Tab-separated table of C-alpha atoms and ligand atoms in Angstrom:
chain	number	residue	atom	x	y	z
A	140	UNK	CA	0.000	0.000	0.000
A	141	UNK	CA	1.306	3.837	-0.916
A	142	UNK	CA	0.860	6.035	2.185
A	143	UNK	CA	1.634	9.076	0.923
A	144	UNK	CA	5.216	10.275	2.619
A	145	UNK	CA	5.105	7.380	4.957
A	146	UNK	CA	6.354	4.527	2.852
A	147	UNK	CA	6.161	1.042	4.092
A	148	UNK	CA	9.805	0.380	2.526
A	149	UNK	CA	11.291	3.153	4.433
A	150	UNK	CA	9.627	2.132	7.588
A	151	UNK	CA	11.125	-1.677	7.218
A	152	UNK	CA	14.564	0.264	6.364
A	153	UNK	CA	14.249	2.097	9.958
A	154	UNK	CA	13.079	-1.342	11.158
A	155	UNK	CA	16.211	-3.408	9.707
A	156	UNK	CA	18.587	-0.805	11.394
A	157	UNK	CA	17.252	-2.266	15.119
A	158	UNK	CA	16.602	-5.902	14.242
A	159	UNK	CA	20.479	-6.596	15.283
A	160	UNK	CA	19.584	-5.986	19.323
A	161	UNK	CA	15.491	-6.189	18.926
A	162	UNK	CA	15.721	-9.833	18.310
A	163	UNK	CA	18.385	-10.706	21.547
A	164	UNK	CA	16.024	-8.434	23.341
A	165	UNK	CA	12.860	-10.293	21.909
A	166	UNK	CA	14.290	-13.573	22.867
A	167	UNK	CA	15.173	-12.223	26.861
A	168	UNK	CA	11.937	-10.973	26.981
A	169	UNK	CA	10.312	-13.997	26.009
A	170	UNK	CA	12.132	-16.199	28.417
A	171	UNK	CA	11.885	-13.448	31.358
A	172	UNK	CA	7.484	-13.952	30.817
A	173	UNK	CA	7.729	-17.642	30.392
A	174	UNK	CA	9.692	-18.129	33.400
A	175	UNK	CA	6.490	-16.159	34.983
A	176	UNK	CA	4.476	-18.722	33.642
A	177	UNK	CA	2.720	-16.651	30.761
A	178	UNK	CA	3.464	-17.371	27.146
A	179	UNK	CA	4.799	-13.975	25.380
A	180	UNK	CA	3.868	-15.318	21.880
A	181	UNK	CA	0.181	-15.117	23.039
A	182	UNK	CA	0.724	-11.732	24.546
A	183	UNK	CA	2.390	-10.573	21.309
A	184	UNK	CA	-1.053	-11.890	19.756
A	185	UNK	CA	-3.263	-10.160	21.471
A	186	UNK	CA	-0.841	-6.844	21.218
A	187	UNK	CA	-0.847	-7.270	17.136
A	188	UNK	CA	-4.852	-7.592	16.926
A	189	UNK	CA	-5.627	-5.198	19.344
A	190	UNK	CA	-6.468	-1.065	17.794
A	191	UNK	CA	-7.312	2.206	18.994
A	192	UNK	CA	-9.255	4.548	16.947
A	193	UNK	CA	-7.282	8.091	15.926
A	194	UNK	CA	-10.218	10.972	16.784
A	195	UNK	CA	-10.611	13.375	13.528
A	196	UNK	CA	-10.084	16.391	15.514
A	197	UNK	CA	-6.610	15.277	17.362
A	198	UNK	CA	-4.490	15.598	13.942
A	199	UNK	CA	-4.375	19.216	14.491
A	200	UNK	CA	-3.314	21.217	17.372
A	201	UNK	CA	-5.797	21.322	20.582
A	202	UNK	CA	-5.207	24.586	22.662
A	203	UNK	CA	-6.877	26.103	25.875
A	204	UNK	CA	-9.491	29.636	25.971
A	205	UNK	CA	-5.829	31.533	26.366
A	206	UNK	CA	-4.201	30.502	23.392
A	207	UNK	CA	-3.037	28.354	20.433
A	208	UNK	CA	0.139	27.511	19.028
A	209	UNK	CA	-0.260	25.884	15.664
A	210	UNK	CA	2.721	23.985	14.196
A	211	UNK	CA	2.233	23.950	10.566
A	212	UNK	CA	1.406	21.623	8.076
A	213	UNK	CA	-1.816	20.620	9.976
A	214	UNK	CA	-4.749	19.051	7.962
A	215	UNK	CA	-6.811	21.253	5.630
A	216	UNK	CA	-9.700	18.872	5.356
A	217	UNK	CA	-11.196	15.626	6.774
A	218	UNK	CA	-9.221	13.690	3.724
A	219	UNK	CA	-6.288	15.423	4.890
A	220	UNK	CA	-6.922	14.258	8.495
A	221	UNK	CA	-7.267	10.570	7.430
A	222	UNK	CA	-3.872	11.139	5.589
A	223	UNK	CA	-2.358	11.785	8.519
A	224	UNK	CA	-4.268	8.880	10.546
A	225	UNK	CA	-3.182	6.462	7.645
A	226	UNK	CA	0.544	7.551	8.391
A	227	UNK	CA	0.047	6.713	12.121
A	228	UNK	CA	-1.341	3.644	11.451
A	229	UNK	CA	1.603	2.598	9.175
A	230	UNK	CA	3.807	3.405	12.204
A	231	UNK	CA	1.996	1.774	15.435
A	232	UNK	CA	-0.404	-0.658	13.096
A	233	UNK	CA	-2.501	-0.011	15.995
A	234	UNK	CA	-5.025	2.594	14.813
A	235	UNK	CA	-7.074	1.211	11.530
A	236	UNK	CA	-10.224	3.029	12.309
A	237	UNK	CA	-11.171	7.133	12.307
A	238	UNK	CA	-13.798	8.430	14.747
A	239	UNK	CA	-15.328	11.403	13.093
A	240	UNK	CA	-16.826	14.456	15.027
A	241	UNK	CA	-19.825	15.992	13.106
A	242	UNK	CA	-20.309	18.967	12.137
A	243	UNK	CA	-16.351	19.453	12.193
A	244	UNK	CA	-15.756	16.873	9.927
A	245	UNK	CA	-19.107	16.393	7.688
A	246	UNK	CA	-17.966	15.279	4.805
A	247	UNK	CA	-21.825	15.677	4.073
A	248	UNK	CA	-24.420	12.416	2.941
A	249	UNK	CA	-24.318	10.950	-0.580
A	250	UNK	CA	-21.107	11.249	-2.780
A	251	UNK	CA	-19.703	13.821	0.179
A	252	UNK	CA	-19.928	10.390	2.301
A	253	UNK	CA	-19.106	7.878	-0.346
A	254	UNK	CA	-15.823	9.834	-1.842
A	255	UNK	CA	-14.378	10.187	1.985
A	256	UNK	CA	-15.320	6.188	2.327
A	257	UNK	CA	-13.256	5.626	-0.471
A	258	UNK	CA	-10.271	7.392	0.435
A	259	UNK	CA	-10.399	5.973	3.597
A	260	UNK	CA	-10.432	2.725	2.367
A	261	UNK	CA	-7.882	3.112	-0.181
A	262	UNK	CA	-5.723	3.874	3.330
A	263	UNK	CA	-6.836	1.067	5.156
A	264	UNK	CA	-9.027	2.978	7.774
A	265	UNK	CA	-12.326	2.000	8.929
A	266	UNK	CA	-14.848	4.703	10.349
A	267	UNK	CA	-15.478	4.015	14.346
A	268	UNK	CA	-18.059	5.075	16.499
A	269	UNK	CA	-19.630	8.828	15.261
A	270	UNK	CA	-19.480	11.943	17.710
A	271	UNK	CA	-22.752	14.577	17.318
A	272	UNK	CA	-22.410	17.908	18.884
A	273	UNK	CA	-24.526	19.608	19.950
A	274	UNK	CA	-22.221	21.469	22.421
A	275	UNK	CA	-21.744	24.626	20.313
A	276	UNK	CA	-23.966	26.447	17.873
A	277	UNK	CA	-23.238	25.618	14.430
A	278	UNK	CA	-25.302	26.937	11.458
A	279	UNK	CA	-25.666	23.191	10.588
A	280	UNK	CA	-27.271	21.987	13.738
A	281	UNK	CA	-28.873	24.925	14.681
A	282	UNK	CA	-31.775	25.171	11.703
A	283	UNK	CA	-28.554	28.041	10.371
A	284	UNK	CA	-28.742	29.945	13.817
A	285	UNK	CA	-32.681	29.856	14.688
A	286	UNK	CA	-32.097	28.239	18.029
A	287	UNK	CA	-29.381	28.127	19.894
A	288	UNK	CA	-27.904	25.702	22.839
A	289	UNK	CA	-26.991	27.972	24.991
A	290	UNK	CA	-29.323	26.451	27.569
A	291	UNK	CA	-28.841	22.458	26.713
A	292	UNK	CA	-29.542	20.521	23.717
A	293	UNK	CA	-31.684	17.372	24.939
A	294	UNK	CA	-32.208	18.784	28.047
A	295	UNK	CA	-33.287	22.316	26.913
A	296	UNK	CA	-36.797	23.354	28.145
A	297	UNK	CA	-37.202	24.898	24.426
A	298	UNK	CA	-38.948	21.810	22.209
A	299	UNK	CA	-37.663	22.911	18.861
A	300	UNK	CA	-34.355	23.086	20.298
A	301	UNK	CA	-34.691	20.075	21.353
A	302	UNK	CA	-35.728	18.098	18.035
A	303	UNK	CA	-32.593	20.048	16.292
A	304	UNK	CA	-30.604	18.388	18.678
A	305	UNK	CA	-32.373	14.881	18.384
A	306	UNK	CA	-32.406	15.411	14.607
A	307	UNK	CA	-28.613	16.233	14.087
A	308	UNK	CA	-27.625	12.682	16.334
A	309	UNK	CA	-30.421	11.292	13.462
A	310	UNK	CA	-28.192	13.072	10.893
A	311	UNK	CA	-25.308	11.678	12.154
A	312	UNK	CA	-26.262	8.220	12.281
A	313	UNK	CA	-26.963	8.376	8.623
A	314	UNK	CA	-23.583	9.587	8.091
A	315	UNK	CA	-22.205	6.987	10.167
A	316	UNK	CA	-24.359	4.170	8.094
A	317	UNK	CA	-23.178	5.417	4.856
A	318	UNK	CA	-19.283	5.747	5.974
A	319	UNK	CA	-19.569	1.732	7.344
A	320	UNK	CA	-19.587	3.286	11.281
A	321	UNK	CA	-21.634	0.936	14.019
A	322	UNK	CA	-22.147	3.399	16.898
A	323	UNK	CA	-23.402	6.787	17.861
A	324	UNK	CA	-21.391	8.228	20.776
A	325	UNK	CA	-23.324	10.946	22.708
A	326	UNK	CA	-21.651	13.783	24.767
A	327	UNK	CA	-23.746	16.490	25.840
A	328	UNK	CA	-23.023	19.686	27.479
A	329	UNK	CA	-26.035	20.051	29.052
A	330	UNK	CA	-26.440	20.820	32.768
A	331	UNK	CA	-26.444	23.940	35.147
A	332	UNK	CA	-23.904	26.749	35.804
A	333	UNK	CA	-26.525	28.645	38.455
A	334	UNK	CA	-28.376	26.752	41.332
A	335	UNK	CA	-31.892	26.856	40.777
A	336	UNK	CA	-31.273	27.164	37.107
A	337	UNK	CA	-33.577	23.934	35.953
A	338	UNK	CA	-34.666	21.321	37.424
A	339	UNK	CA	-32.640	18.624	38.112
A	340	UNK	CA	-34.935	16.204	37.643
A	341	UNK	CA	-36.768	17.772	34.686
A	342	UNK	CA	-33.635	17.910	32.735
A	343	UNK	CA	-32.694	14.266	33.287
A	344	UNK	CA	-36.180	13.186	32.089
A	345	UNK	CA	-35.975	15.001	29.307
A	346	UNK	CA	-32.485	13.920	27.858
A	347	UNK	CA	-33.775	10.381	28.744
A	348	UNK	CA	-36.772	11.427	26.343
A	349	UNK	CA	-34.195	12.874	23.760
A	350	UNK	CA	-31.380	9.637	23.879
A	351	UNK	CA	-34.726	7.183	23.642
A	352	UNK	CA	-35.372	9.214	20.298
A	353	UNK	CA	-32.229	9.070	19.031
A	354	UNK	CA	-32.047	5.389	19.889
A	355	UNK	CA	-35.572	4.715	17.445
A	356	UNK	CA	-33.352	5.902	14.608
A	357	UNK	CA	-30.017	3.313	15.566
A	358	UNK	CA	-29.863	0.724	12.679
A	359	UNK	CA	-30.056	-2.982	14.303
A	360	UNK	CA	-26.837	-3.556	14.507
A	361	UNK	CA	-25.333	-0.102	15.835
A	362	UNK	CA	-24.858	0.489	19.632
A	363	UNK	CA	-25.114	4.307	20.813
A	364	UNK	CA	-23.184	5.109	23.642
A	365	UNK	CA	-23.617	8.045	26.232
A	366	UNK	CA	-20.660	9.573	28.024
A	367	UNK	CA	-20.115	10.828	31.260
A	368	UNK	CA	-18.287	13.713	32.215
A	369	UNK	CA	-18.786	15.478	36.016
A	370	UNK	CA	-18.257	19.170	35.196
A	371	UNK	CA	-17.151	21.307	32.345
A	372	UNK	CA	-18.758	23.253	30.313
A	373	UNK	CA	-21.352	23.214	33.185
A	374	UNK	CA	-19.492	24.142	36.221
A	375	UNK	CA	-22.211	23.743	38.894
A	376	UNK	CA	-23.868	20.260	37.341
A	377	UNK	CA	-24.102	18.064	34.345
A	378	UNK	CA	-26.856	15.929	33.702
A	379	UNK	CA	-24.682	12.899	32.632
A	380	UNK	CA	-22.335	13.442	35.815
A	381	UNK	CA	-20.861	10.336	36.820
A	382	UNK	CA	-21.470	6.284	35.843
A	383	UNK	CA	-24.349	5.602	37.973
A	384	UNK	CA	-26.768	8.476	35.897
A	385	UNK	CA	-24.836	7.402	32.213
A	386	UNK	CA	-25.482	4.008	33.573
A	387	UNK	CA	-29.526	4.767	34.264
A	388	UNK	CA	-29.678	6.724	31.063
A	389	UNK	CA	-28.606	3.698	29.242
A	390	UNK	CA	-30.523	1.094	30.897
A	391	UNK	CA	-33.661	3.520	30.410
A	392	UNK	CA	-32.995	4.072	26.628
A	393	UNK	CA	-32.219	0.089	25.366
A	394	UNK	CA	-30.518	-2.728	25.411
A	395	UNK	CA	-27.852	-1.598	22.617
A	396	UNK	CA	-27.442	1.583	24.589
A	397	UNK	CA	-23.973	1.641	27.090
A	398	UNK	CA	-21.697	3.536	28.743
A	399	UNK	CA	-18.617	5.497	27.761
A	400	UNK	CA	-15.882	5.736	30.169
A	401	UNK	CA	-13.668	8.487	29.082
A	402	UNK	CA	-10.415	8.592	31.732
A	403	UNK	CA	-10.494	11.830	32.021
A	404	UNK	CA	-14.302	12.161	33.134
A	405	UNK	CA	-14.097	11.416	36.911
A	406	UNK	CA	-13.671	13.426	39.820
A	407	UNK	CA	-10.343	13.391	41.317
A	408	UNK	CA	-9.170	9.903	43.121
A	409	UNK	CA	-12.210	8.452	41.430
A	410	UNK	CA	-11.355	4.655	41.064
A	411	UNK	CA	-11.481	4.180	37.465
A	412	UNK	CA	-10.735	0.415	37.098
A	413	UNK	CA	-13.827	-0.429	39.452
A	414	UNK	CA	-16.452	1.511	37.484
A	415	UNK	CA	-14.717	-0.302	34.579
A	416	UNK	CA	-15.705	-3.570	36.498
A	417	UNK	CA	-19.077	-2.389	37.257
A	418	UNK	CA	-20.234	-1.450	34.221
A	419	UNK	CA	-18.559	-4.298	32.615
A	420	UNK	CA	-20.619	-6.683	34.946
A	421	UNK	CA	-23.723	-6.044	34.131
A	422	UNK	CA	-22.802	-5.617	30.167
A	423	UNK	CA	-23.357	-1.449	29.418
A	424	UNK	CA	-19.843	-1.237	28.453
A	425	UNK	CA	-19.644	-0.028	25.159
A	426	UNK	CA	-16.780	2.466	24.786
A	427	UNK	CA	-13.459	4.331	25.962
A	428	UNK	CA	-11.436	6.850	25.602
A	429	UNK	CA	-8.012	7.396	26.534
A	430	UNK	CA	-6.170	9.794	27.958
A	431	UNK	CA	-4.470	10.634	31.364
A	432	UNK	CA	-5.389	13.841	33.610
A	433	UNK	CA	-3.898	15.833	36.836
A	434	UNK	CA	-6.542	17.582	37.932
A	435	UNK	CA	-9.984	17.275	35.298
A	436	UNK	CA	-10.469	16.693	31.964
A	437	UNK	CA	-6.678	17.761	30.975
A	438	UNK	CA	-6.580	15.342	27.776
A	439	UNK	CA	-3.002	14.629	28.727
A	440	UNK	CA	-1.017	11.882	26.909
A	441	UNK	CA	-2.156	8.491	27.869
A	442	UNK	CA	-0.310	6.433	30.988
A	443	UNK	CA	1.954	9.780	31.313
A	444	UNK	CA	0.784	10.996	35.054
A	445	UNK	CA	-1.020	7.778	36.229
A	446	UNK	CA	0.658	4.747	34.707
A	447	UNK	CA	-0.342	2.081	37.250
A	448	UNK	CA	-3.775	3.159	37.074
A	449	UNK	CA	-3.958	2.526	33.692
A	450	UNK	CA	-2.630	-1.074	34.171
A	451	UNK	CA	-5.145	-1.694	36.625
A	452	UNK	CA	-8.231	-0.229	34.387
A	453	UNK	CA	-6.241	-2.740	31.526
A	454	UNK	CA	-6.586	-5.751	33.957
A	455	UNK	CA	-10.381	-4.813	34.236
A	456	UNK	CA	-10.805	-4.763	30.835
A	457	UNK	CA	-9.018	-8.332	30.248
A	458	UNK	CA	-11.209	-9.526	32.991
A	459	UNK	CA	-14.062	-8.407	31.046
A	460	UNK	CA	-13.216	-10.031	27.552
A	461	UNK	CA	-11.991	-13.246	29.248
A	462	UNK	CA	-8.171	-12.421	28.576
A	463	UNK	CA	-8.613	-10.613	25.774
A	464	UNK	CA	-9.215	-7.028	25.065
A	465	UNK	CA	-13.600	-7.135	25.099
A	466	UNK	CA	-14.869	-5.528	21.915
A	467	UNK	CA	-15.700	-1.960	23.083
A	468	UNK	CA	-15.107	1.502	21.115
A	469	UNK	CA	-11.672	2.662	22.107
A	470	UNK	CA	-10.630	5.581	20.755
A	471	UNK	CA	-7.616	7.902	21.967
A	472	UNK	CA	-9.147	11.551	23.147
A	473	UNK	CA	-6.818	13.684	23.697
A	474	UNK	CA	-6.179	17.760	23.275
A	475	UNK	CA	-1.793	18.234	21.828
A	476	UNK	CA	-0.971	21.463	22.968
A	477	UNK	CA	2.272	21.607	23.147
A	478	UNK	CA	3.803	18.181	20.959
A	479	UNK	CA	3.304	17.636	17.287
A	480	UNK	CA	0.190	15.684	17.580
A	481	UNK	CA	1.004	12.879	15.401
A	482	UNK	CA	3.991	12.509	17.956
A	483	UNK	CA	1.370	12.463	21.084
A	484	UNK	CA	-0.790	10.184	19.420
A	485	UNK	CA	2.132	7.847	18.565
A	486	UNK	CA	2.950	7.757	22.089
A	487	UNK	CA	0.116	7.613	23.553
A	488	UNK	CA	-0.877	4.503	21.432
A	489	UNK	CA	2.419	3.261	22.787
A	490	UNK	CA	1.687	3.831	26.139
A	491	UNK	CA	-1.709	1.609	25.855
A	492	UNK	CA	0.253	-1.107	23.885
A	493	UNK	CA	2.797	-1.049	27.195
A	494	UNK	CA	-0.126	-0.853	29.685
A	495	UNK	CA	-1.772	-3.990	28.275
A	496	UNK	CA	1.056	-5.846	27.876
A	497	UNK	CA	1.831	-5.388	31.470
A	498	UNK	CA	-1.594	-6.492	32.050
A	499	UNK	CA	-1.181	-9.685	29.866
A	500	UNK	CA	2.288	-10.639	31.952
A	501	UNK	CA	-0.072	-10.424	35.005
A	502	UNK	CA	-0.356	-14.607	35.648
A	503	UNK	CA	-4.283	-14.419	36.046
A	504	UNK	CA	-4.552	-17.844	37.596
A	505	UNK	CA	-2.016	-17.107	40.144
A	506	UNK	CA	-3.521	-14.089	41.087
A	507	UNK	CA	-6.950	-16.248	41.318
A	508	UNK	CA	-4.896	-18.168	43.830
A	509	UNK	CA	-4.018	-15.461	46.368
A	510	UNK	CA	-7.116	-14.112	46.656
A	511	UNK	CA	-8.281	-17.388	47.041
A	512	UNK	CA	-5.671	-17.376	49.852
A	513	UNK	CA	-6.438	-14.167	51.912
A	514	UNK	CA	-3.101	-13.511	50.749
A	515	UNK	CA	-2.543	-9.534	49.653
A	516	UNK	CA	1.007	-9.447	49.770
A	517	UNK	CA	1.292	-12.734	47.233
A	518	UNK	CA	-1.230	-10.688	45.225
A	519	UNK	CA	0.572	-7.513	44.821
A	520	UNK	CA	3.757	-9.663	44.039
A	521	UNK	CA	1.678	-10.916	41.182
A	522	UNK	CA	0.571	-7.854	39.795
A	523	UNK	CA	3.699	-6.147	40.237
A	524	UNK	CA	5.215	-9.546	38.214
A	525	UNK	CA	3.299	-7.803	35.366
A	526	UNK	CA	4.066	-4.644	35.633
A	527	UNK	CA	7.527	-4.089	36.170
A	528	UNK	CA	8.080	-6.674	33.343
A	529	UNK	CA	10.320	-4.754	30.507
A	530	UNK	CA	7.371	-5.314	27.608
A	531	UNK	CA	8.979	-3.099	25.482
A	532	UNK	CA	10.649	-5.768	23.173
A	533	UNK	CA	6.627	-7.770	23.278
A	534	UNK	CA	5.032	-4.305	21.833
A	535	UNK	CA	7.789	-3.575	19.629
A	536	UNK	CA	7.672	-7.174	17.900
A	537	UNK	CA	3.121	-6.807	17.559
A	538	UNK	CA	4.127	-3.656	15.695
A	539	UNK	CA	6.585	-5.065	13.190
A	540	UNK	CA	4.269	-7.857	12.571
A	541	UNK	CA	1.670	-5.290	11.457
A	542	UNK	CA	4.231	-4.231	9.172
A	543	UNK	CA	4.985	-0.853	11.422
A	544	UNK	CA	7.753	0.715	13.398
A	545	UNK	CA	9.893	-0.873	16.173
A	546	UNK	CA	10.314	2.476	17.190
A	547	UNK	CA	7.500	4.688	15.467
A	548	UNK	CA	8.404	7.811	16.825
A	549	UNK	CA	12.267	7.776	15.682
A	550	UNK	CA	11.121	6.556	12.387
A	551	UNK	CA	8.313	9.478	12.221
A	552	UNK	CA	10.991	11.723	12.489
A	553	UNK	CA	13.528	10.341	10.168
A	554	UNK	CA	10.895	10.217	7.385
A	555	UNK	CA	10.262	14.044	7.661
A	556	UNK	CA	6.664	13.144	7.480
A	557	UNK	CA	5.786	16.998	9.278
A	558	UNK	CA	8.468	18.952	7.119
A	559	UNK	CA	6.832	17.004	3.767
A	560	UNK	CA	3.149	18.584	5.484
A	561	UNK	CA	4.346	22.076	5.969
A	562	UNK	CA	6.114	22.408	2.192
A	563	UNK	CA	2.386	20.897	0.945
A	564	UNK	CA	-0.092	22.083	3.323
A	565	UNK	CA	1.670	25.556	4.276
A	566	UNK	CA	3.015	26.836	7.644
A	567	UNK	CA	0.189	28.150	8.370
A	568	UNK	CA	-2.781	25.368	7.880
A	569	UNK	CA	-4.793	25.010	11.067
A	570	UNK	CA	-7.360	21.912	11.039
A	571	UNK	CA	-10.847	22.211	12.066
A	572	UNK	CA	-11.934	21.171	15.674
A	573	UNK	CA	-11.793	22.233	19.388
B	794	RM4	C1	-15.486	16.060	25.643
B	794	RM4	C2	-15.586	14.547	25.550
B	794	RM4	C3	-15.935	14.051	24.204
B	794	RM4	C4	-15.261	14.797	23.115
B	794	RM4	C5	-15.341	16.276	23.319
B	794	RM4	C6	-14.614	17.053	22.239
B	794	RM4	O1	-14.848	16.452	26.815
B	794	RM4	O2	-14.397	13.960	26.002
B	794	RM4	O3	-15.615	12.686	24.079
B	794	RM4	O4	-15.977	14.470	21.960
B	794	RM4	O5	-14.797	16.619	24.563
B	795	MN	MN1	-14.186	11.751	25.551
B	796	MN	MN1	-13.188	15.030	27.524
């Protein structure tokens, strides 16, 4: 396949410059897991199938309400932006599929659709789960600036503003349909800044009322999936807050209706990995994003502030799919301030490829045992088996099986792929998005 400016036989060039100490390393590594009793060619397996969708809007530069720094050379257009996803992809092998958000990225329905499908395809990315928004005006969603949702989409008190909202997550599942998508992901806004602003209860019932008709729209075999988020933009409530209320919105909207967990989305000390479990248990898992965060939803690069949290919320999920990575939306959702954001979202799919490869070199039957046993100490010694194992050899040898990088980011810079974007894009192209 021709990726434009990331080319397949200079990536295996980069790659035959490190086979001379990956393989010794390879070969320690596999020895060092076996010895733990769990076999590395498995893990390596489950490492090469496993993929994380690239979001449309994180090809191009995120910034805060104080500023922006654009680096140049950024996508132009959605076809641009699955460019540059196709050129990740042939460097991890780890993100095939595109999450679009809509309107940012509408390529529009009928041959708008069908000419972006193609391209895609020609790539070798698949569309993921859809985003709607209806978290800003736009002259698209908004009958061209009639209503506005300034005061909540689904949960506004204002009916027509209401059905604009239910009939642009409508709009978007046709887009999704005609692109090959299979889920609707729903983040809303809506919520409070002022006590005594709405009612609490009145607003819940009535995005309940809004997700149940969006849900009479979802083709058979499409799942829709509402996110969570406890503040921001609402800074007093939200009306999807936390899992338990995402988790009662999607119980009362259908069975093909489940939760999001973004990891970003929880109040501070929040413990991630056991609403993982939870919601996991009684099957309204449906999606994830990744990212890592300090203090709130701070987008950081995954596994770069809470690493062993992330290995935990990894061992979750690998509880949930029986040892294997369950089948849920993951996508990567993260704002690149500061890095060239094909460099953040090369490491940050690195840093899930390392976080579930700890998680595989966790020896689940042993761990079974201890807690069996009473036995905490002989269960930490287990998990920390996993996760102080050196996987770095087990993720590198998944990716050069997909035919990518042993070390993507190295070879992303020796290709030039960003000084090839500015000389063809211009210094000064800024992609569309937050
Ligand atoms: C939200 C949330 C959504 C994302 C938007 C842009 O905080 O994480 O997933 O679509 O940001
Ligand atoms: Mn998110
Ligand atoms: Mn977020």
């Amino acid at each position: 396949m021709d990726i434009e400016h990331i080319d397949t036989e200079r990536v295996a060039e980069e790659n035959q410059l490190r086979l001379a100490w990956h393989e010794p390393d390879l070969a320690h590594a596999l020895d060092v897991v076996g010895r733990g009793g769990v076999d590395g060619r498995a893990v390596i397996a489950e490492l090469a199938r496993f993929s994380v969708a690239a979001p449309s809007w994180a090809v191009g530069t995120g910034g805060t309400r104080f500023g922006r720094f654009p680096i140049g050379g950024e996508p132009r257009d959605t076809f641009e932006k699955i460019d540059d996803i196709a050129a990740l992809n042939a460097l991890t092998g780890a993100n095939r599929t595109v999450s679009l958000h809509v309107p940012w990225d509408d390529p529009g329905l009928g041959a708008g659709a069908a000419a972006l499908r193609a391209h895609a395809d020609g790539l070798g990315i698949g569309f993921d789960a859809m985003n709607s928004n209806t978290f800003q005006d736009n002259p698209s969603t908004t009958r061209d600036g009639a209503l506005s949702y300034k005061f909540g989409s689904l949960a506004n008190v204002d009916i027509p503003t209401r059905e604009a909202a239910i009939e642009h997550n409508g709009y978007v599942i046709d887009l999704g349909v005609a692109l090959g998508s299979k889920a609707l992901t729903v983040w809303l806004a809506d919520g409070m800044n002022h006590p005594g602003q709405a009612s609490f209860r009145g607003q819940f019932e009535r995005v309940l009322e809004g997700l149940r008709a969006i849900y009479a729209h979802l083709p058979d075999d499409w799942e829709m999936y509402v996110e969570h988020k406890p503040y921001e933009p609402a800074f007093y409530s939200s009306v999807n807050n936390d899992w338990g209320s995402s988790l009662l919105l999607a119980q009362g909207t259908g069975d093909r209706a489940k939760c999001l967990v973004d990891l970003g989305h929880h109040l501070p000390n929040t413990n991630i990995e056991q609403v993982v479990a939870r919601l996991a248990m009684v099957g309204r898992l449906g999606g994830f994003h990744f990212n890592d965060s300090k203090y709130g939803d701070d987008d950081l690069t995954v596994g770069s502030i809470t690493p062993f949290q992330l290995f935990l919320i990894m061992l979750e999920l690998l509880e949930a799919g029986g040892g294997a990575m369950p089948p849920l939306a993951y996508m990567i959702d993260e704002s690149h301030n500061l890095k060239d954001p094909l460099e953040d979202l090369i490491q940050a799919t690195d840093a899930i490829q390392h976080a579930l490869a700890q998680a595989l070199c966790v020896n689940r039957s042993d761990l079974v045992d201890a807690q069996r046993a009473n036995d905490p100490a002989q269960a930490a010694e287990v998990l920390h088996r996993g996760y102080r194992t050196d996987v770095r050899p087990l993720v590198a040898e998944a990716r050069r099986r997909n035919g990518a990088a042993l070390d993507p980011l190295a070879t992303y810079r020796a290709l030039g792929y960003r000084a090839a974007k500015v000389a063809e894009r211009g210094a000064d192209a800024v992609a569309t998005g937050l």
